[in-house]
Coordinates of C-alpha atoms and ligand atoms in Angstrom, one line a residue:
M19 CA -83.6 130.3 31.1
P20 CA -82.2 133.7 30.2
H21 CA -79.3 133.2 32.6
D22 CA -78.3 131.2 35.7
D23 CA -80.9 133.1 37.7
A24 CA -83.6 135.3 36.1
R25 CA -83.5 137.8 39.0
P26 CA -81.3 140.9 38.9
L27 CA -78.2 140.5 41.0
L28 CA -77.1 143.0 43.7
A29 CA -73.5 142.1 44.6
A30 CA -71.8 143.7 47.6
N31 CA -68.0 144.0 47.4
W32 CA -66.9 144.8 50.9
K33 CA -63.3 145.2 49.8
M34 CA -60.9 145.2 52.8
N35 CA -63.8 146.0 55.2
P36 CA -64.9 145.7 58.0
V37 CA -61.7 145.4 60.1
V38 CA -63.4 143.7 63.0
R39 CA -65.2 140.3 62.7
A40 CA -68.2 141.3 64.8
D41 CA -68.8 144.2 62.5
A42 CA -68.8 141.9 59.5
V43 CA -71.3 139.6 61.1
E44 CA -73.5 142.6 62.1
L45 CA -73.4 143.9 58.5
A46 CA -74.4 140.5 57.1
R47 CA -77.2 140.3 59.7
G48 CA -78.2 143.9 58.8
V49 CA -78.9 143.2 55.2
T50 CA -80.4 139.8 55.6
P51 CA -84.0 140.9 56.4
A52 CA -84.3 142.9 53.1
A53 CA -82.6 140.2 51.1
L54 CA -85.1 137.7 52.5
E55 CA -88.1 139.9 52.0
Y56 CA -87.3 140.5 48.4
A57 CA -85.6 137.2 47.6
E58 CA -88.1 136.3 44.9
A59 CA -87.3 139.4 43.0
V60 CA -83.6 140.1 43.6
E61 CA -80.6 137.9 44.1
V62 CA -78.2 139.2 46.7
A63 CA -74.6 138.1 47.2
L64 CA -72.1 139.4 49.7
F65 CA -68.3 139.4 49.1
P66 CA -66.5 139.9 52.4
P67 CA -62.7 139.5 52.8
F68 CA -61.5 135.9 52.9
C69 CA -61.2 135.8 56.7
W70 CA -64.9 136.8 57.2
L71 CA -66.3 134.2 54.8
A72 CA -66.9 131.6 57.6
P73 CA -68.3 134.0 60.2
V74 CA -70.6 135.6 57.5
A75 CA -71.7 132.2 56.3
G76 CA -72.7 131.5 59.9
A77 CA -74.6 134.7 60.2
L78 CA -76.4 134.0 56.9
D79 CA -77.2 130.4 57.9
G80 CA -80.4 129.4 56.3
A81 CA -80.8 132.8 54.6
A82 CA -81.2 133.1 50.9
V83 CA -78.1 135.3 50.5
G84 CA -75.2 134.3 48.3
L85 CA -71.6 134.5 49.5
G86 CA -68.5 134.9 47.5
A87 CA -64.8 135.8 47.7
Q88 CA -63.2 138.9 46.1
D89 CA -60.4 137.0 44.4
C90 CA -58.8 133.6 43.9
H91 CA -55.7 132.0 42.6
W92 CA -55.9 129.9 39.4
E93 CA -53.8 127.0 40.6
R94 CA -55.4 124.4 42.8
S95 CA -52.5 124.3 45.4
G96 CA -48.8 125.0 45.5
A97 CA -46.1 127.4 46.5
Y98 CA -48.1 130.6 46.3
T99 CA -47.7 132.2 49.6
G100 CA -50.6 134.3 50.7
E101 CA -52.9 133.0 47.9
V102 CA -56.2 131.2 48.2
S103 CA -57.3 128.9 45.4
A104 CA -60.7 128.7 43.8
A105 CA -60.7 125.0 44.7
M106 CA -60.3 125.9 48.4
L107 CA -63.1 128.5 48.2
S108 CA -65.6 126.1 46.9
G109 CA -66.0 124.7 50.4
W110 CA -66.9 128.1 51.8
C111 CA -68.8 130.1 49.3
G112 CA -70.5 129.9 45.9
W113 CA -69.1 132.9 44.1
V114 CA -65.8 134.7 43.3
I115 CA -64.9 138.0 41.7
A116 CA -62.2 138.0 39.1
G117 CA -60.3 141.0 37.7
H118 CA -61.7 143.8 39.9
S119 CA -60.0 147.0 38.8
E120 CA -58.3 147.4 42.1
R121 CA -56.6 144.0 41.6
R122 CA -55.6 145.0 38.1
A123 CA -54.3 148.5 39.1
L124 CA -52.8 147.8 42.5
F125 CA -51.6 144.2 42.1
G126 CA -50.8 144.2 38.5
E127 CA -53.3 141.5 37.4
T128 CA -53.2 141.0 33.7
D129 CA -56.0 140.1 31.3
E130 CA -54.6 136.6 31.0
Q131 CA -54.5 136.1 34.8
V132 CA -58.0 137.3 35.1
G133 CA -59.1 134.7 32.5
R134 CA -57.2 132.0 34.4
K135 CA -58.9 133.0 37.7
A136 CA -62.3 133.0 36.1
A137 CA -61.7 129.6 34.5
A138 CA -60.4 128.2 37.8
A139 CA -63.5 129.5 39.5
L140 CA -65.8 127.6 37.1
E141 CA -63.6 124.5 37.3
A142 CA -64.1 124.6 41.1
G143 CA -67.9 124.8 40.7
L144 CA -68.2 128.4 41.6
R145 CA -70.0 131.2 39.9
V146 CA -67.8 134.1 38.8
I147 CA -68.3 137.9 38.4
A148 CA -65.6 139.0 36.0
C149 CA -64.9 142.7 35.9
V150 CA -64.1 144.9 33.0
G151 CA -63.8 148.7 32.6
E152 CA -61.7 151.5 31.3
R153 CA -59.6 154.0 33.2
E154 CA -60.2 157.7 32.9
D155 CA -57.3 158.3 30.5
E156 CA -58.6 155.6 28.3
M157 CA -62.1 157.0 28.3
D158 CA -60.7 160.5 27.5
A159 CA -58.8 159.0 24.6
G160 CA -62.0 157.5 23.2
R161 CA -60.7 154.0 23.9
T162 CA -63.5 152.7 26.2
E163 CA -64.9 150.2 23.7
E164 CA -61.5 148.9 22.7
V165 CA -60.4 148.4 26.3
V166 CA -63.6 146.7 27.4
R167 CA -63.6 144.5 24.3
R168 CA -60.0 143.5 25.0
Q169 CA -60.6 142.7 28.7
L170 CA -63.8 140.8 27.9
G171 CA -62.2 138.9 25.0
A172 CA -59.4 137.7 27.3
V173 CA -61.7 136.4 30.0
L174 CA -64.2 134.8 27.7
A175 CA -61.5 133.0 25.7
A176 CA -60.7 131.2 28.9
L177 CA -64.3 130.1 29.6
P178 CA -66.4 127.4 28.1
A179 CA -69.6 128.7 26.6
A180 CA -71.4 125.7 28.1
E181 CA -70.8 127.1 31.5
S182 CA -72.0 130.6 30.7
H183 CA -74.9 130.3 33.1
R184 CA -72.4 130.6 35.9
V185 CA -70.8 133.7 34.5
V186 CA -71.6 137.3 35.3
I187 CA -69.8 140.3 33.7
A188 CA -69.5 143.6 35.7
Y189 CA -68.9 146.7 33.7
E190 CA -67.1 149.0 36.1
P191 CA -65.5 152.1 34.7
V192 CA -62.4 152.6 36.9
W193 CA -63.0 156.4 37.2
A194 CA -66.4 155.7 38.7
I195 CA -65.3 153.3 41.4
G196 CA -65.2 154.8 44.9
T197 CA -65.2 158.3 43.5
G198 CA -68.9 159.3 43.8
R199 CA -68.7 160.0 40.1
S200 CA -71.1 157.4 38.7
A201 CA -71.4 156.9 35.0
E202 CA -74.4 158.5 33.2
P203 CA -76.9 155.6 32.8
A204 CA -77.1 156.1 29.1
Q205 CA -73.2 156.0 28.9
A206 CA -73.1 152.9 31.1
G207 CA -75.9 151.3 29.0
A208 CA -74.1 151.8 25.8
T209 CA -70.9 150.1 27.1
M210 CA -73.0 147.3 28.6
G211 CA -74.3 146.9 25.0
V212 CA -70.7 146.5 23.9
V213 CA -70.3 143.8 26.5
R214 CA -73.4 142.0 25.4
H215 CA -72.2 142.1 21.8
G216 CA -68.8 140.7 22.8
L217 CA -70.6 137.9 24.7
E218 CA -72.6 137.0 21.7
E219 CA -69.5 136.9 19.5
A220 CA -67.6 134.7 22.0
F221 CA -70.3 132.4 23.2
G222 CA -73.0 132.6 20.5
A223 CA -76.4 134.1 21.1
E224 CA -77.9 131.4 23.3
A225 CA -75.1 130.9 25.7
A226 CA -74.5 134.7 25.8
G227 CA -78.2 135.1 26.8
R228 CA -77.4 133.2 30.1
V229 CA -74.8 135.8 31.2
R230 CA -75.9 138.7 33.4
V231 CA -74.2 142.0 32.8
L232 CA -74.0 144.3 35.8
Y233 CA -73.0 148.0 36.2
G234 CA -70.6 149.0 39.0
G235 CA -69.2 152.4 40.1
S236 CA -70.5 154.6 42.8
V237 CA -73.9 153.0 42.8
N238 CA -76.0 154.0 45.8
A239 CA -79.6 154.1 47.0
A240 CA -80.2 157.3 45.1
N241 CA -79.1 156.1 41.7
V242 CA -79.4 152.3 41.6
T243 CA -82.9 152.5 40.0
S244 CA -81.5 154.4 37.0
Y245 CA -79.1 151.5 36.2
V246 CA -81.3 148.5 36.8
E247 CA -84.1 149.9 34.7
L248 CA -81.8 149.9 31.7
E249 CA -82.6 147.1 29.3
S250 CA -78.9 146.0 29.2
C251 CA -78.4 146.0 33.0
A252 CA -79.1 142.9 35.1
G253 CA -78.0 144.3 38.4
C254 CA -75.1 146.1 40.1
L255 CA -71.8 145.5 41.8
V256 CA -71.7 147.8 44.8
G257 CA -68.7 148.8 46.9
G258 CA -69.0 151.7 49.4
A259 CA -72.8 151.7 49.7
S260 CA -72.8 148.0 50.5
L261 CA -71.0 148.7 53.8
K262 CA -74.1 150.5 55.2
A263 CA -76.7 147.9 56.0
A264 CA -79.6 150.4 55.9
E265 CA -78.6 151.9 52.5
F266 CA -77.9 148.5 51.0
S267 CA -81.3 147.3 52.2
T268 CA -82.9 150.2 50.5
M269 CA -81.1 149.3 47.3
I270 CA -82.4 145.7 47.5
E271 CA -85.9 147.1 47.8
A272 CA -85.4 149.6 44.9
V273 CA -84.1 146.8 42.6
A274 CA -87.1 144.6 43.6
R275 CA -89.4 147.4 42.6
V276 CA -87.9 147.7 39.2
A277 CA -88.0 143.9 38.8
A278 CA -91.7 143.9 39.7
R279 CA -92.6 146.4 36.9
Ligands
PEP370 C1 -66.6 148.2 43.5 O1 -65.8 148.0 44.4 O2 -66.7 147.3 42.6 C2 -67.3 149.4 43.4 C3 -68.1 149.6 42.4 O3 -67.1 150.3 44.4 P1 -68.0 151.6 44.6 O4 -69.5 151.2 44.6 O5 -67.6 152.1 46.0 O6 -67.7 152.6 43.5

């Protein structure tokens, strides 16, 4: 078993969208036909806002589409107003994202907190996509590898290697997220190689082999193939383009075509 699921993963981070419940349900229904058609070749998971988890789960009822939350708290319960724990999420979905760069930049999440969130997700029985990636100033200063290794090391230190089959790492250069400025595939592939190396150091080769490494940052229907055909890339984390059902469906098909090669 190379990782939890041998299929490439296409994960849809809806961020704080859509505003209206009916639109969330419609979006989920819109991507379901393609997800079902290519389910043998591609794993698809949707990450709506917390409040749309239940309606989207209803819309996906019976469909082979994963569902996850965009964040969680590391404590099980307690005086943490506004927070939702990984333990609570386990009744509603199977996945959670930890350490998205918007959480790090806008809400001050630290490497240590990201590790605690990822550990709590595994403890609660969820699968986790932990995000790493350098800011533009860090890239310009030639610090990409150092930053990615630091973020990765912090999260992996909190995770048991025995649970590596439930871990996915998304390499998302911050300067590429939501900017339309996607990383050159070769550049992304080199940094995903750094991630792979860090995984092997932390978990050992066998457990590291069960972890999928994704690319994220302005991935769309026009460029998704150029990432998933990289040896080091086992799928993509998609923001903006995942809010358009037709485009995301085209991306599912494109990933399936690469997987079938
Ligand atoms: C993201 O939110 O993780 C992301 C990669 O966004 P976008 O695809 O819009 O760059």
